[in-house]
PDB file of C-alpha atoms and ligand atoms in Angstrom:
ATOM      1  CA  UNK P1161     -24.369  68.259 183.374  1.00 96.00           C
ATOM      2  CA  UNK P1162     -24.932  71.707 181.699  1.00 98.00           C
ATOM      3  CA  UNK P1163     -24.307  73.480 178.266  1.00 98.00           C
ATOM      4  CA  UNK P1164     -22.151  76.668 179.144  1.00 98.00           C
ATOM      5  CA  UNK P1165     -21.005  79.185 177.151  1.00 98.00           C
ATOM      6  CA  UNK P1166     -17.605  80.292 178.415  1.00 98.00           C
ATOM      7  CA  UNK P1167     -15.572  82.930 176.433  1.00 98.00           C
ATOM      8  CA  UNK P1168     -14.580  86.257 177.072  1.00 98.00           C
ATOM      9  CA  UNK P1169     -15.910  89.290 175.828  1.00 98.00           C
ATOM     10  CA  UNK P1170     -15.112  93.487 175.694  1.00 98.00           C
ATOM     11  CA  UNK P1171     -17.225  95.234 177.910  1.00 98.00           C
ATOM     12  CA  UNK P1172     -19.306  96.015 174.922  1.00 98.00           C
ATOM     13  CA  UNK P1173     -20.100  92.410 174.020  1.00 98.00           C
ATOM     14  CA  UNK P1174     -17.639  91.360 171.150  1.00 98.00           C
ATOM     15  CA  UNK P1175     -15.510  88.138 171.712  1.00 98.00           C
ATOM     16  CA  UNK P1176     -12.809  89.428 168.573  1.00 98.00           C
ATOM     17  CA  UNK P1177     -12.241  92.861 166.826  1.00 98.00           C
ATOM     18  CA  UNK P1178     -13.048  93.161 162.978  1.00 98.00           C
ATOM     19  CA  UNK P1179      -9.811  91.398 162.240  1.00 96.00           C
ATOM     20  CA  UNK P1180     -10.664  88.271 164.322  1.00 96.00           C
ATOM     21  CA  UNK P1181      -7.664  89.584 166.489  1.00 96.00           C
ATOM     22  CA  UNK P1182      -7.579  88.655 170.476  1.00 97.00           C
ATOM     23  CA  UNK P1183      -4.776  91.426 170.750  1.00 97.00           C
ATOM     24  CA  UNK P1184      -7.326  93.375 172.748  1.00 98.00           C
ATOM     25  CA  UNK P1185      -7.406  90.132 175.132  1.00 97.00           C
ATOM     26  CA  UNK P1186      -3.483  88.805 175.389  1.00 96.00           C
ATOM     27  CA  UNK P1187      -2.261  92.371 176.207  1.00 97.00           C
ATOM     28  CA  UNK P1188      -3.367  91.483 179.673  1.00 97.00           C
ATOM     29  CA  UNK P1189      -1.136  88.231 180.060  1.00 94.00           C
ATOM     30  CA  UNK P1190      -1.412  85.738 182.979  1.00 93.00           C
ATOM     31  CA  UNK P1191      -3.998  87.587 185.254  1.00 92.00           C
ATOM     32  CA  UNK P1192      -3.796  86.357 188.926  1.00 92.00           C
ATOM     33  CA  UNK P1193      -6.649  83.618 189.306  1.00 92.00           C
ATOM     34  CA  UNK P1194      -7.642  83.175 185.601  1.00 93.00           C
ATOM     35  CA  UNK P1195      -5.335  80.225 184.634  1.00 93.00           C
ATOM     36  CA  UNK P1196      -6.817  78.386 188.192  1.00 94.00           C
ATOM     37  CA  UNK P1197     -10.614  79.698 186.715  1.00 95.00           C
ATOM     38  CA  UNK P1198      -9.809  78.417 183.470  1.00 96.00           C
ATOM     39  CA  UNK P1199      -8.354  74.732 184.403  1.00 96.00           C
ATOM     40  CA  UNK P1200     -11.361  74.586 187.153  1.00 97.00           C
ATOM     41  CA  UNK P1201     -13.869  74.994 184.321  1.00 98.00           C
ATOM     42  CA  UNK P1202     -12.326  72.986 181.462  1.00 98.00           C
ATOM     43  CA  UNK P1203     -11.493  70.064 184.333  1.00 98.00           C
ATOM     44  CA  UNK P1204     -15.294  69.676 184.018  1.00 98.00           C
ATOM     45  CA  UNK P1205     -16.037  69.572 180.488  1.00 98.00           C
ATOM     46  CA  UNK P1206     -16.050  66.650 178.858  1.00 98.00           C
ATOM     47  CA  UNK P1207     -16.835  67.425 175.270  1.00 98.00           C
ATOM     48  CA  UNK P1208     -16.728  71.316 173.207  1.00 98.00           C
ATOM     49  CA  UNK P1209     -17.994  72.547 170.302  1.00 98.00           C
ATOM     50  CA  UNK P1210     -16.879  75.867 167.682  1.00 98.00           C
ATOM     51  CA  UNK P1211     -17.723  77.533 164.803  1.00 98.00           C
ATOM     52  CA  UNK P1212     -15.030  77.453 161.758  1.00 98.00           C
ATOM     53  CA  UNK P1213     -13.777  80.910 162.095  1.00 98.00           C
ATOM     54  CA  UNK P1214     -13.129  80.128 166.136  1.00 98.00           C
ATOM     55  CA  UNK P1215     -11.408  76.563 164.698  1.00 98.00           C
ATOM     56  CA  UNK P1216      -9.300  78.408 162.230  1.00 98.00           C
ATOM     57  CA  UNK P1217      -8.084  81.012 164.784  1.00 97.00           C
ATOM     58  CA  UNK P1218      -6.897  78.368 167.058  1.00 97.00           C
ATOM     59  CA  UNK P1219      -5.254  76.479 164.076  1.00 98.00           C
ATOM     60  CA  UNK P1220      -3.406  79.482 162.762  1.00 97.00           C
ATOM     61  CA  UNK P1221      -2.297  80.725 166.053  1.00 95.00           C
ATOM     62  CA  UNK P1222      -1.118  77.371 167.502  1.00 95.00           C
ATOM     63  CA  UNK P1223       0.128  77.078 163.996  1.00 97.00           C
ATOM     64  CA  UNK P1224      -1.339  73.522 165.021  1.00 98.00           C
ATOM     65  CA  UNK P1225      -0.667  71.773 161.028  1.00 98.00           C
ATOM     66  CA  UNK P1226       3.237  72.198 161.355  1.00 98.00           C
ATOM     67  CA  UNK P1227       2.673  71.167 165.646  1.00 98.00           C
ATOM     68  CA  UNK P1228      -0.335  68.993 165.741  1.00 98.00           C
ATOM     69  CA  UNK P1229       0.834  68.031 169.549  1.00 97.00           C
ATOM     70  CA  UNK P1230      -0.413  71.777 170.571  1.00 97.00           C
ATOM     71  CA  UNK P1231      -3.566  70.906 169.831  1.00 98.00           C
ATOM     72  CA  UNK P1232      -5.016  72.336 173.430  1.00 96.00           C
ATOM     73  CA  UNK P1233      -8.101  69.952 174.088  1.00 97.00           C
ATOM     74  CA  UNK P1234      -8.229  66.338 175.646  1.00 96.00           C
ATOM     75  CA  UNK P1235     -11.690  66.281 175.111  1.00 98.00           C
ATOM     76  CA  UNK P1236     -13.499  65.710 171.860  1.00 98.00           C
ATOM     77  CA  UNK P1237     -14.225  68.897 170.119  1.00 98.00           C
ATOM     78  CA  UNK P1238     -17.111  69.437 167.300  1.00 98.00           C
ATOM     79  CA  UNK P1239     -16.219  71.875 164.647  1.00 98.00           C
ATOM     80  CA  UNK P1240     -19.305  73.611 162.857  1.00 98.00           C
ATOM     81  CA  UNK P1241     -18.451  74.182 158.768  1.00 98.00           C
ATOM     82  CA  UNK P1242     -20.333  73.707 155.599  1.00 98.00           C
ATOM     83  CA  UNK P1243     -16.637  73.900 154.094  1.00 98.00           C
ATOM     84  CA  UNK P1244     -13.686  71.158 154.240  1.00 98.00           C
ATOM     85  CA  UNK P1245     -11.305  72.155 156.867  1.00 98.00           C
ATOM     86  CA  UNK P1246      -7.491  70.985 157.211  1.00 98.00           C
ATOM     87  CA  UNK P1247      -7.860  68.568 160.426  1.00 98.00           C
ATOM     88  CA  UNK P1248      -5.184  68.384 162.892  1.00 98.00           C
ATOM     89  CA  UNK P1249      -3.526  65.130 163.275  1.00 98.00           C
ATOM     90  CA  UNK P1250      -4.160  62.996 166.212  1.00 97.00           C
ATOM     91  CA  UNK P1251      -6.773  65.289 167.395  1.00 98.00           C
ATOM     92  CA  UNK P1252     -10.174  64.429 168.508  1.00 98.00           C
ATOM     93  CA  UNK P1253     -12.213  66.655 166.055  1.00 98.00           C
ATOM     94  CA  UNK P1254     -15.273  66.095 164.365  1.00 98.00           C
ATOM     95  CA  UNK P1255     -16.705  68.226 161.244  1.00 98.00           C
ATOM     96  CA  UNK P1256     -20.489  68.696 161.466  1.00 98.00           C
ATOM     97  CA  UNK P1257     -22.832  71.056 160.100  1.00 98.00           C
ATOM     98  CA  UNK P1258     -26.257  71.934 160.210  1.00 98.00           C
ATOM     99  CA  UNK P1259     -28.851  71.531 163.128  1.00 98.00           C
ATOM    100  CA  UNK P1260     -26.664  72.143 166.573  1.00 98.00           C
ATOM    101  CA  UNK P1261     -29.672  70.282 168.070  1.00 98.00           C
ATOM    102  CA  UNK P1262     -29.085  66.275 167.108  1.00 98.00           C
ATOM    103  CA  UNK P1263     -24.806  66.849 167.535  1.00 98.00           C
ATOM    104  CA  UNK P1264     -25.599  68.327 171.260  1.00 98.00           C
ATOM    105  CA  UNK P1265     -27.206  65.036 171.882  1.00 98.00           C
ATOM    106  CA  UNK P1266     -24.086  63.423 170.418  1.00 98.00           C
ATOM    107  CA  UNK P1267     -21.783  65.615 172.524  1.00 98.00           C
ATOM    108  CA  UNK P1268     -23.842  65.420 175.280  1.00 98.00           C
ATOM    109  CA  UNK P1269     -23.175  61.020 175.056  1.00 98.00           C
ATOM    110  CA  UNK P1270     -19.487  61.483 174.740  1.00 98.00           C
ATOM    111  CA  UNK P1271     -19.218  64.017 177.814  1.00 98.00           C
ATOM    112  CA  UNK P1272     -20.745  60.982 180.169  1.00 98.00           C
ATOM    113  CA  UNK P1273     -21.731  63.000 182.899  1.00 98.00           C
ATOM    114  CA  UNK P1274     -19.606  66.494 182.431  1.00 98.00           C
ATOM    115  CA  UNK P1275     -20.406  69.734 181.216  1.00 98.00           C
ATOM    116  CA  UNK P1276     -20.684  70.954 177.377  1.00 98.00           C
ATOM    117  CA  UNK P1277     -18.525  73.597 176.387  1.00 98.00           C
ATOM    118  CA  UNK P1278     -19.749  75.967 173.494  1.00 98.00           C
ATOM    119  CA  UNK P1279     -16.840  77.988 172.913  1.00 98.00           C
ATOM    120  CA  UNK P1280     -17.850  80.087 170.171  1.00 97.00           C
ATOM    121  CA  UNK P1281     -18.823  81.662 168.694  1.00 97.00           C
ATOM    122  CA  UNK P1282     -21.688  83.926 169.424  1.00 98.00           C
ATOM    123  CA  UNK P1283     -23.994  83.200 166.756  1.00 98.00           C
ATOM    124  CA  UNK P1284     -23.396  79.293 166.974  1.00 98.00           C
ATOM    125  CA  UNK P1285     -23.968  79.574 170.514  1.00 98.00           C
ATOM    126  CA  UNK P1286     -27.158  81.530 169.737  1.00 98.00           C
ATOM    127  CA  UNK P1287     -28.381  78.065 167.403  1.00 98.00           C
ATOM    128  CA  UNK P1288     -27.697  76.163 170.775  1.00 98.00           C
ATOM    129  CA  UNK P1289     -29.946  78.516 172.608  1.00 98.00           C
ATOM    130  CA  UNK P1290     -32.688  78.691 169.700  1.00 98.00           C
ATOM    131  CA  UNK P1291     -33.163  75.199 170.613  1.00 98.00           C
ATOM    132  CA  UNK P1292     -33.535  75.376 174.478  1.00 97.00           C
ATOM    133  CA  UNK P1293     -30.090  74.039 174.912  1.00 98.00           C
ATOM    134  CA  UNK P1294     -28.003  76.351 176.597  1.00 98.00           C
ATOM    135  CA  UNK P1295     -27.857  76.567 180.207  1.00 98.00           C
ATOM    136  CA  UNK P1296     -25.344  78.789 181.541  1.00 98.00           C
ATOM    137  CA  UNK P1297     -22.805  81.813 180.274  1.00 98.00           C
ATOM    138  CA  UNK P1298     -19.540  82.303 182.232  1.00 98.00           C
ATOM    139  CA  UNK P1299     -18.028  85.786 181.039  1.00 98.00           C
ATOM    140  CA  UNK P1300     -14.309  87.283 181.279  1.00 98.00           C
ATOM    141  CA  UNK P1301     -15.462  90.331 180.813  1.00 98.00           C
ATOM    142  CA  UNK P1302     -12.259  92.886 179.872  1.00 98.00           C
ATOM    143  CA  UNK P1303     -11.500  95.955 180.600  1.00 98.00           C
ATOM    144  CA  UNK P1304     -11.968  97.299 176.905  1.00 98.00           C
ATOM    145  CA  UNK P1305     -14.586  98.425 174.126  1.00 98.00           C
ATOM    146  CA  UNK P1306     -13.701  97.593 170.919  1.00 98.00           C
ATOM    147  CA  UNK P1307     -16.731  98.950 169.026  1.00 98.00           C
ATOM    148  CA  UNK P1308     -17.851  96.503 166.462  1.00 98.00           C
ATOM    149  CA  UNK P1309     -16.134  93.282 165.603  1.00 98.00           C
ATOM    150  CA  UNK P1310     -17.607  89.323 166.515  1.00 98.00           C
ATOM    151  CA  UNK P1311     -20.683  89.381 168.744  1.00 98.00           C
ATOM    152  CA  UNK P1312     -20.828  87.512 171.721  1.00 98.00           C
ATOM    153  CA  UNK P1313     -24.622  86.268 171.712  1.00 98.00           C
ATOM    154  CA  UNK P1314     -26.472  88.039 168.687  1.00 98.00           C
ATOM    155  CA  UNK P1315     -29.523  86.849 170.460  1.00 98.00           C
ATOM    156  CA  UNK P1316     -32.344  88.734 171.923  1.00 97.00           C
ATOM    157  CA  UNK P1317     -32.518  87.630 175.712  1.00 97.00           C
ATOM    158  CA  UNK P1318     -35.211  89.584 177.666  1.00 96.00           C
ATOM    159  CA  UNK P1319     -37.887  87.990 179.043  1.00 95.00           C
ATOM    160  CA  UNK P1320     -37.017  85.791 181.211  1.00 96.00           C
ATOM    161  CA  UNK P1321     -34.208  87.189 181.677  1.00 97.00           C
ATOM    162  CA  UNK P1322     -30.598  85.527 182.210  1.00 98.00           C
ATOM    163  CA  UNK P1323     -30.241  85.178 186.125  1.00 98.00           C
ATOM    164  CA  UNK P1324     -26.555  85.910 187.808  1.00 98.00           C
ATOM    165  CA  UNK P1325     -25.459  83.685 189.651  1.00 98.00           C
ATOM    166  CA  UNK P1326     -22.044  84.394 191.103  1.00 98.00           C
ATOM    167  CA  UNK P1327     -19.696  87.739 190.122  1.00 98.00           C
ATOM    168  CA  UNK P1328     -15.828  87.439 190.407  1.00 97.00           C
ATOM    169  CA  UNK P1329     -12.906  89.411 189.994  1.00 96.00           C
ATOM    170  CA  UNK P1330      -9.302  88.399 189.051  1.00 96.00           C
ATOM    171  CA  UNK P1331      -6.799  91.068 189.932  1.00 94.00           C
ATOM    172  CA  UNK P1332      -7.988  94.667 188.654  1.00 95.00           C
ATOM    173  CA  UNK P1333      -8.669  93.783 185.317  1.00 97.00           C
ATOM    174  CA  UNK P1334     -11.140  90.867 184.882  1.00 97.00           C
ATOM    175  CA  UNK P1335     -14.694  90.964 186.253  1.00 97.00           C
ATOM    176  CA  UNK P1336     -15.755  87.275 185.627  1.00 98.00           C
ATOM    177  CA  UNK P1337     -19.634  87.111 185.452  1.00 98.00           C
ATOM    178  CA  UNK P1338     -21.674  83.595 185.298  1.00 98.00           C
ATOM    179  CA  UNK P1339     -25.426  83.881 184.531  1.00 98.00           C
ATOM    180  CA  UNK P1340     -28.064  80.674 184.144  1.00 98.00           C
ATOM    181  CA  UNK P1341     -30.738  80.732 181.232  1.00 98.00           C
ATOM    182  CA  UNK P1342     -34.205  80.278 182.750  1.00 89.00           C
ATOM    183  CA  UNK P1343     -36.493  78.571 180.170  1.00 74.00           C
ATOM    184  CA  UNK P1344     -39.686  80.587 179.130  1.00 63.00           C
ATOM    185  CA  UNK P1345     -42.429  80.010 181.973  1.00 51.00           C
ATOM    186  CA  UNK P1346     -39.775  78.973 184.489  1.00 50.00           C
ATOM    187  CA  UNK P1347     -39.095  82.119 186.620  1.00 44.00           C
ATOM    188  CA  UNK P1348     -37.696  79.752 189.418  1.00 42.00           C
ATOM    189  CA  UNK P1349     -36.144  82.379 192.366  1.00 40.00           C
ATOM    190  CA  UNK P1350     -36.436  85.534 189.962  1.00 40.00           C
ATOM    191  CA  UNK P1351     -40.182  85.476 190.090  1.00 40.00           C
ATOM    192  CA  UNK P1352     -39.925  84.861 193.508  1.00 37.00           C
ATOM    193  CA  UNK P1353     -37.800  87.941 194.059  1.00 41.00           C
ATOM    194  CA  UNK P1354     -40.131  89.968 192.396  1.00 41.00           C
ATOM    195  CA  UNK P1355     -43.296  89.059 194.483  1.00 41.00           C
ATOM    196  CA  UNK P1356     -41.327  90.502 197.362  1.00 40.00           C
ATOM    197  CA  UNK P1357     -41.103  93.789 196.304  1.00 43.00           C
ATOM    198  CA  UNK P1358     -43.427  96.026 197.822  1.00 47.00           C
ATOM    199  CA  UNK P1359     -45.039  97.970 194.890  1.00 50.00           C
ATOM    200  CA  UNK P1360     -44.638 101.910 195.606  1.00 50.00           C
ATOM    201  CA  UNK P1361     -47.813 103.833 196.417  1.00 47.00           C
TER     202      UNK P1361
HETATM  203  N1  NAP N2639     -12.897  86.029 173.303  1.00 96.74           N
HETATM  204  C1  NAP N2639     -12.858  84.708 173.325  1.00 96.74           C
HETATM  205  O1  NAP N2639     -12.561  84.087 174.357  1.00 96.74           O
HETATM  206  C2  NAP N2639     -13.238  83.963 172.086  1.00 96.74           C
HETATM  207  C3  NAP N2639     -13.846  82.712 172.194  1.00 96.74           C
HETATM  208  C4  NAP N2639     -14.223  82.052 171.022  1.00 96.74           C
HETATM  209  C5  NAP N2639     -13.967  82.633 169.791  1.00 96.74           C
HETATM  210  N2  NAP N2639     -13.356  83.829 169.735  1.00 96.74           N
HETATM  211  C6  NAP N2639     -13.103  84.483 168.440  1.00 96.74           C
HETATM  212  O2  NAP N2639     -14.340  85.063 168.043  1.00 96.74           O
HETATM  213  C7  NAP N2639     -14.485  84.964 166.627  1.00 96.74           C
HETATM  214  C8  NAP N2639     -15.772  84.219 166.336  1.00 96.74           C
HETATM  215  O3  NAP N2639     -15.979  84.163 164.982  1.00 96.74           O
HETATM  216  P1  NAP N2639     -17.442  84.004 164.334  1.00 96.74           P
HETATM  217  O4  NAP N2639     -18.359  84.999 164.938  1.00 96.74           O
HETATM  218  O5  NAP N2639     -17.248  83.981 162.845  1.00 96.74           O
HETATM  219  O6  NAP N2639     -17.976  82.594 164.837  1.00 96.74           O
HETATM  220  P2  NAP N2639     -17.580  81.066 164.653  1.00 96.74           P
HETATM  221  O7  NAP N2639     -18.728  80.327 165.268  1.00 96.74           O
HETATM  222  O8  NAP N2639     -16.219  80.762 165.168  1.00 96.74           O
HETATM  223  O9  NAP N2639     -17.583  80.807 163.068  1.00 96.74           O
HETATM  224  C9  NAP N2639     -18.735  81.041 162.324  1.00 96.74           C
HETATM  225  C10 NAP N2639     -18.743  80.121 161.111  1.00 96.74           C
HETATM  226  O10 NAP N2639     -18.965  78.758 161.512  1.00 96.74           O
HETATM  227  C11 NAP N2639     -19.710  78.071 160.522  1.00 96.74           C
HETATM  228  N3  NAP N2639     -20.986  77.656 161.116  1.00 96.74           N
HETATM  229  C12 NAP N2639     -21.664  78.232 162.168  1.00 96.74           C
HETATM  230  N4  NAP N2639     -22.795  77.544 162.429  1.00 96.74           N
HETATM  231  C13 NAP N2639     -22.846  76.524 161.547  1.00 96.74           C
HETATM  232  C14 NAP N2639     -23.744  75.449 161.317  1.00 96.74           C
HETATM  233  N5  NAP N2639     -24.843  75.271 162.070  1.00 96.74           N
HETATM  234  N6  NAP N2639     -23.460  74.575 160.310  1.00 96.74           N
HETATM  235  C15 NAP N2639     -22.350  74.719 159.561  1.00 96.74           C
HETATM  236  N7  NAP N2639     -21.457  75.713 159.720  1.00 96.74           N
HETATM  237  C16 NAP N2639     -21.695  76.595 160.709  1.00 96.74           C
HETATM  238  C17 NAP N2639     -19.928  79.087 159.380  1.00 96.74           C
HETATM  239  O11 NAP N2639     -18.788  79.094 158.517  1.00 96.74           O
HETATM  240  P3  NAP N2639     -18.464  78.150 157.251  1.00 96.74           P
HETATM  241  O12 NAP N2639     -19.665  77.285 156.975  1.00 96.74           O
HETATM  242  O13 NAP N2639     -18.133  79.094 156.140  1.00 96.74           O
HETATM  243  O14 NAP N2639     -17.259  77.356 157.665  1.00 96.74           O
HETATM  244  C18 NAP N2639     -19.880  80.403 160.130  1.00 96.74           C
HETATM  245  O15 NAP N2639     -19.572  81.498 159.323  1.00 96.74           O
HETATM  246  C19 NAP N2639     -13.237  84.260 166.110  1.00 96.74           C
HETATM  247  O16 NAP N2639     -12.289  85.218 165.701  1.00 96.74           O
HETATM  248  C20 NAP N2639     -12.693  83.533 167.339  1.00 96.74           C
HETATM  249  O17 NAP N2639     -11.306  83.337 167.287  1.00 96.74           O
HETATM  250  C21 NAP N2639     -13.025  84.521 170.843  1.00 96.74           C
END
């Protein structure tokens, strides 16, 4: 079972432009191998969490309170707020707020066994990570810079550093990158790597 962080992102690291818009993102359409990525990753998660503004995207676009039945998720799906949203009927959403780190342990019982999507967005995912929870990022990474906008992990990740993993490419305009979190003091192959190096004279 892991915690993964799966979204997509500009080359420059921002998951939306300044208007919360995914414009940027839908110009590309159906890429060749995305939709089979995307239903091989959400065929093993087995509960997600958002933040409000993600939530209210997904509401608004859907336009999900008129057509509750688009609601896209089987699983259930936490939704971080300190406000009261609009819920969408017949959907399997629960309202939290506050610490990320006693509602992962709830998600974490529902999933029985899968995986954890955090969906977004970056800053929630960060409060995830703050607590050692966090396990793995799987980028889309697009073809465009958008300059400023919503950040995709507002975190500072250096030392260790994330690890890649695996590298894939859907058609010529996705580069799909997945990367593990190491924990602090657990180097694991990375470390390893390192030792081999030869340092120059
Ligand atoms: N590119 C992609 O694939 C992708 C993926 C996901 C999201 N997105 C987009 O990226 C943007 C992300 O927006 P965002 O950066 O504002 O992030 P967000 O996580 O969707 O929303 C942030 C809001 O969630 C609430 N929140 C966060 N942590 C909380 C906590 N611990 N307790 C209670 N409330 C909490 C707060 O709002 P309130 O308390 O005021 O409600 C906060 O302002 C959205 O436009 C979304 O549609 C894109």
């Amino acid at each position: 079972m892991k915690t993964q962080y799966y979204t997509a992102t500009s080359i420059d690291g921002w998951i939306a432009d300044d208007e919360n818009s995914l414009d940027w993102l839908d110009q590309f359409g159906a890429v060749e191998g995305m939709e089979d990525h995307y239903r091989q990753f959400v065929d093993g998660v087995g509960a997600l969490a958002m933040g409000s503004t993600t939530y209210e995207w997904i509401v608004g676009h859907e336009d999900l309170l008129e057509h509750p039945d688009r609601w896209p998720y089987e699983v259930p799906a936490w939704v971080f707020s300190t406000r009261e949203l609009p819920a969408v009927e017949g959907a399997d959403v629960r309202f939290v707020e506050g610490d990320v780190a006693p509602v992962h342990a709830d998600m974490v019982r529902a999933a029985d066994g899968e995986n954890v999507w955090l969906a977004g967005g970056g800053d929630l995912v960060g409060q995830f990570h703050d607590h050692g929870l966090l396990d793995e990022l799987i980028l889309t990474v697009a073809p465009v810079t958008l300059g400023s906008g919503a950040p995709l992990l507002p975190r500072r990740i250096t030392t260790p550093p994330l690890q890649l993993v695996d590298v894939e490419r859907a058609g010529d305009v996705f580069a799909v990158l997945t990367y593990t979190v190491e924990r602090s003091g657990d180097h694991g192959g990375r470390e390893k790597l390192w030792d081999e190096v030869e340092p120059a004279d």
